[in-house]
Each structure stands twice: as C-alpha cells, then as structure tokens.
Amino acid sequence: MTSRGRVMAALAGSAVDRTPVCNPTSVATVELMDLVDANFPDANRDGEKMARLAATSYTELGFDSVMPVFTIIQESSALGCEIQWEAKDNWPTVRMARPIWQTAEDVRMPSDFLLHPDITCVLDAIRRLRREFGDEVAIIGKTMGPWTLGYHVFGVEPFLLMSIDDPGHTKLCLERMKEITIAFGQAQIDAGADALTVPDHATGDLVSGEYYREFLRDLHTELVDEIPIPLILHICGRTVDRMDYIAETGLAAFHYDSKNDPAESMAIVTDRIALIGNINNPQTLFARGPEDVAGEVIRNLEAGVPLVGPECAIPLQTAIENLKEIPLAVQRWHADQARKGPVRADDQ
Amino acid sequence: MAELTDIPSDFIRAELDEFVEREDERAELIDFYAAVAPHLLEISASIISGRNHDADRLTLEALAGGTPALEVMDGGLIAGMALVGIKFRENFIFVPEVLACARAMKAGMVHIDPILSASGIEPLARVIMGTVKGDLHDIGKNLCIMLLRGAGFEVIDLGVDISADDFIGAVEEHSASLVGMSALLTTTMPNMGHTIEAFIDADLRDDVKIMVGGAPVTPEFAEEMGADAYGDNAVECVEVAKRLAGVGR
C-alpha cells in the first residue's frame, strides 16, 4: 500500500496494511527548515519553499501525508486582516485586537480572494507536491472553518460576545463565512489536494459542547455535502463533550488533542468518524525523548485510533528524532501484533 | 454559621444550590451572602446573569441611595464575580458567558472606580499583566484580568507582544508588586524566562512576584524559568495572585 492509499483508506474507514501516520495541521520545524533551506516566514508565502518544506514530512520523517499550509492565517491575510508574519522561529499571527468586521453585513469575500498571494502560494505548493509525488503520498490541504475565521475577522472577544448576545446574527455570520471555507477548499481540490483539514476552534477551553451543537454541527454537515473530498476537522483542547456531535456530521476524520483520552474518545465516536492524533506537543514531542513519544503512539494504537500523529501543529523547536520516532513506533507495534498473530475469541 | 435560607435573594440561593458543590466553599459563601443587603444581592444577580444594563442601573441606584462605594463593590460586584468564577472553574459556564459577566462587572465598576480613587482606597494589590514578546494571543490573559479585577485587584493591562523592557518599565511606573505573563505558543514561552532574567539584571526581581500561565506552560516549566507561581486557568490565577499578595478571600 502506498502512503497515499493508506491515508485515504483510513479516512474512508477501510482496511489498511498498517496505521498511517499523519499530521493534518503542520510538521514544520526549524531543523527541517535548515535541512531544505526553506524558512519561515518565506515558507508561508512562497509556494516553492512551502512545498519544499512540506515534503520533508514524507521524505525526512516518514509520515504518510504532507501538509503545505503551516499557518492558520492565509485566508485572513487575503481577507484584509493585519498579520504579524514573525521570523524563522515563530508562528505568524493575526492581530485580532484590530478586527476588520463588526456585523454580518461586513462579511464579504473579495472578488479577487483566490488571486491573493497568500492564497495562490498554497495552490502553487499543492500543484508542485502533486507533480513531485504523484500518488505516492497523501496531500492534505487546509481551509479554515467559519468559527475560527470569526475569531480572526471579528476578534475573539467580540465574536464570543456576539454569540451570546445574538445567536441568530452569529449564525448568519457563520453561514456567510462558510462560503470562504468552501471557496478556498475547492481551489485546493482543483490544485490537487486529496483531503482538507478544517480547523474550527470551538474548543472546550472556550465554549461548551452545546455551543458546538448549536452553532457548528449542521454547518459542518453542510461542508461535507458541498466539498467532495474527505474533510478532517481540527479542534484543540478538551473536546470529549462534543465528540458525539462531531461524529454525527459525516466528516471523515477528527484531529484531536492530547487533553482527551484515546480510549474514551474512541468509545464515543466508534466507527462513525476516524480519529487522528493525539501525541502531546509541548510536554512530549517538544520536551521529552523518543521513548515517551513511542509510549503515546502505542496508547493511541491500542485504543484503535485509525491515524496516528501529533495533536496539533508541532512546536517549531521540536527535535526531528522525536518526530521520526512516530512512524518507527507504529511499524514496531504492527510487527509485534503480526508476530502475536490474530487473537482468538477464546483467548479474550 | 448561616443557613442557605438566610440569604435574602431567591436567585442567589438557587445559584448556590445548583452550582456550588464543595462543602467548605458553599458554607463560606452562604455566610458571606447572608450578611449582604438585598439591594446589593440584586447587583450580584445582574453580574451572574451577565445583564450589564441592570448592573449599571443598580450600581447607580445603590450609590444614590447612600450605600458606600466600597460596600457596593464588595457586596454587589465582587460577590457576583465570585460565583461566576466558581461556575467557570466547574465548567457550568464557558468563556462567552464569563465575558458577558465581566462586561456587567465593568458597567458597575465605571461608577465605583472614581469614588474609590478619590478617597484613596487601595486595591488588594497592583498587577501588571501582558502576553510576552512575539505572541498576540490574549483571550486567556484577558480572562485572568477580568477575574482579577472582579476579585478587587488593580490591573494594568499591557496588552500583547510585550518586551521584557516594557514589563520592567510598567512595574517601575506603577509600583506594582505582581507581574503576570501569558503565552500561547511553544515558540514564545521561553520569553517568559528571558523577561524574568531581565528583572534580575535590572535588580528588580526581589521587588515583584511573577506568575505565569498559558496553554503550553507547565508548573515544571514555570519553576525552571524562575517564576514564583503558575496558574492553570483564570480562576487559579486569582488564587495564585491572592497567595502571592498575601491577602485572603
């Protein structure tokens, strides 16, 4: 099975030869930037460098997917938000204290949105990756969900206050912003993406599970209906209280955080959606060694998590050694399982 | 010891009954609310419900009726935020609801602040808060600030992307005894350590207590950097600030 075949099968809930390893958010690190001479911030704005850095996920780390969109701000930049692009060793961020929109009337996708350089560089990177790798590795794109776009364009606090003051108006904003999600997603499909990550940070650290149900469950189902390739929802933080709702959407996968127990999460979603994750970033991948990384990989495999990888965009200073350990641990675990042979009913 | 029925507000009684589960906390709050006048508990209720226009009106009415500003703040506004903090800590409410409550608190404090300043009443402590250099995330810091103000601290909010020099300058300018630093990114959390080092270099480290927090920050990392304390969330931030400032509930 090729890496691409493995990822796509797992996203479809079909059989695989071994659990695929992927990070549908970002695996860029400073070490990888040095290795291929593609540094932030250029690698976030130049399609050729973006593709070169993204390819390292497959060529250097042995993951089964590549993800060229390292940031969560490409669309926001194209919509007119102020961006602090930062330097090689830091993430770019939207200046959310200076929101560009106040009401649903302001929500408008510029006619040249898809021609903005921070959008075209992503499309260029996907085309390059497709040309270079063909069907070898899964190419995952990224289009921001309307909830996260809301944080960027309205500001986090005004947007959350709007949600409590006027839920109807908030839903109208989300409905209109959904068109931006779809447009950028479709453009990436046209460029050659196999699947799309949809980060939409309705996290338990900010809002309740009922909020997800009220504002996003149906909207995410609409995204599934309108975007014709597998969609991977990403939400950081605690999400166990909304996983049942997420599993009802028809999304192909949910990229989940280490704050959620793998076995408990699997018990909630069952086979309705594929979980991806959930190796801890700051405490394990960033601060510990391969042995601890392997431990978390195994925890996910034993829980039956169908795609394994880091919980979110990995810290830029993460050691390559720790990242390489993820596919190695997956391979070792599967070899062990093969040696043990199938479990008979009377052994259980 | 007071009983729940001694509290002269149906709303507050129902809130305590439904949301406060820890026995010690419940007993302490019942004692506290039972001693508060009904018109101040109405202010508390407006804070807890996030009704900012009511908080504004009721605060003005209480002041016009002769209730001292300090009493309105302690018995009405801060008393309301105390329950908000507990509901948030226990996941009965989330950030949007807390933002609405904090907005109501602010609507009342607008009338209280000038009176307290004019009469020279000191806050629990003066706190400098900011998100460290290279980091523009502020929702966590802002929640801490809302709850700190709700607990009676004076907070100087420096905003986001704050350099070590700016933290030091603010401490000197405002004679603050506490500093709170926030970071959401693994790439920026080392700047907390750099800021603490800058306080040492400026010979100011012994003059302030420094607390840190943020999603990727851990107690171990905080200790390694030389911080005085770590807070896992906004409610803990208030508890930590009280401990560092040496003040009670």
mmCIF file of C-alpha atoms in Angstrom, chain A residues 84 86 89-91 93-97 156-158 160-161 163-165 203-209 211 238 241-242 259 281-283 286 314-317, chain B residues 50 52 88 91 94-101 103 133-139 142-143 146 160-161 185-191 215-218 220-221:
data_model
loop_
_atom_site.group_PDB
_atom_site.id
_atom_site.type_symbol
_atom_site.label_atom_id
_atom_site.label_comp_id
_atom_site.label_asym_id
_atom_site.label_seq_id
_atom_site.Cartn_x
_atom_site.Cartn_y
_atom_site.Cartn_z
ATOM 1 C CA GLN A 84 2.411 39.747 12.158
ATOM 2 C CA GLU A 86 7.249 36.994 12.528
ATOM 3 C CA ASP A 89 11.464 30.733 14.826
ATOM 4 C CA ASN A 90 7.899 31.873 15.427
ATOM 5 C CA TRP A 91 4.389 31.443 14.055
ATOM 6 C CA THR A 93 -0.473 35.514 13.885
ATOM 7 C CA VAL A 94 -3.451 37.695 13.064
ATOM 8 C CA ARG A 95 -3.601 40.948 15.023
ATOM 9 C CA MET A 96 -7.013 40.034 16.392
ATOM 10 C CA ALA A 97 -7.151 43.133 18.553
ATOM 11 C CA VAL A 156 -12.089 36.680 19.761
ATOM 12 C CA GLU A 157 -13.944 38.583 22.458
ATOM 13 C CA PRO A 158 -16.373 40.494 20.210
ATOM 14 C CA LEU A 160 -17.808 35.262 21.506
ATOM 15 C CA LEU A 161 -19.888 38.078 22.977
ATOM 16 C CA SER A 163 -22.585 34.546 20.098
ATOM 17 C CA ILE A 164 -24.216 35.105 23.465
ATOM 18 C CA ASP A 165 -25.915 38.447 22.695
ATOM 19 C CA THR A 203 -12.647 24.163 21.871
ATOM 20 C CA GLY A 204 -13.771 23.148 25.332
ATOM 21 C CA ASP A 205 -11.251 25.664 26.627
ATOM 22 C CA LEU A 206 -13.524 28.403 25.251
ATOM 23 C CA VAL A 207 -17.063 27.152 24.613
ATOM 24 C CA SER A 208 -19.366 24.333 25.700
ATOM 25 C CA GLY A 209 -20.185 21.166 23.809
ATOM 26 C CA TYR A 211 -22.246 25.514 21.625
ATOM 27 C CA ARG A 238 -10.859 19.390 25.504
ATOM 28 C CA ASP A 241 -18.069 16.555 25.453
ATOM 29 C CA ARG A 242 -18.701 17.352 21.765
ATOM 30 C CA LYS A 259 -6.288 16.542 26.605
ATOM 31 C CA ASN A 281 3.169 18.559 21.699
ATOM 32 C CA PRO A 282 4.551 20.786 24.470
ATOM 33 C CA GLN A 283 5.266 18.143 27.076
ATOM 34 C CA PHE A 286 8.919 19.204 22.421
ATOM 35 C CA ILE A 314 4.121 20.872 16.265
ATOM 36 C CA PRO A 315 6.389 23.270 18.160
ATOM 37 C CA LEU A 316 8.969 24.732 15.788
ATOM 38 C CA GLN A 317 11.869 23.669 18.031
ATOM 39 C CA GLY B 50 -24.427 38.978 32.553
ATOM 40 C CA ASN B 52 -24.767 44.824 32.027
ATOM 41 C CA PHE B 88 -16.425 28.772 35.173
ATOM 42 C CA ASN B 91 -17.418 24.075 33.536
ATOM 43 C CA PHE B 94 -17.659 28.937 29.433
ATOM 44 C CA VAL B 95 -15.833 31.936 28.055
ATOM 45 C CA PRO B 96 -18.750 33.685 26.268
ATOM 46 C CA GLU B 97 -20.772 33.683 29.480
ATOM 47 C CA VAL B 98 -17.788 34.892 31.521
ATOM 48 C CA LEU B 99 -17.227 37.700 29.028
ATOM 49 C CA ALA B 100 -20.841 38.804 29.476
ATOM 50 C CA CYS B 101 -20.478 38.713 33.278
ATOM 51 C CA ARG B 103 -18.917 43.265 30.901
ATOM 52 C CA LYS B 133 7.039 39.195 23.099
ATOM 53 C CA GLY B 134 6.188 37.533 19.779
ATOM 54 C CA ASP B 135 2.754 36.360 20.946
ATOM 55 C CA LEU B 136 -0.508 38.105 20.007
ATOM 56 C CA HIS B 137 -2.946 35.805 21.821
ATOM 57 C CA ASP B 138 -4.822 37.455 24.632
ATOM 58 C CA ILE B 139 -8.067 35.704 25.494
ATOM 59 C CA ASN B 142 -7.936 38.884 29.392
ATOM 60 C CA LEU B 143 -9.972 36.323 31.326
ATOM 61 C CA MET B 146 -11.428 40.161 34.309
ATOM 62 C CA VAL B 160 0.173 41.563 23.696
ATOM 63 C CA ASP B 161 3.689 41.224 22.250
ATOM 64 C CA LEU B 185 2.831 29.342 21.743
ATOM 65 C CA THR B 186 5.696 26.982 22.482
ATOM 66 C CA THR B 187 7.830 29.350 20.430
ATOM 67 C CA THR B 188 7.141 32.304 22.708
ATOM 68 C CA MET B 189 7.019 30.752 26.165
ATOM 69 C CA PRO B 190 10.826 30.948 26.556
ATOM 70 C CA ASN B 191 10.336 34.734 26.501
ATOM 71 C CA ALA B 215 -1.787 26.607 27.223
ATOM 72 C CA PRO B 216 1.713 25.129 26.668
ATOM 73 C CA VAL B 217 3.141 26.297 30.022
ATOM 74 C CA THR B 218 3.502 23.701 32.775
ATOM 75 C CA GLU B 220 7.698 22.449 35.811
ATOM 76 C CA PHE B 221 8.487 24.921 33.071
#
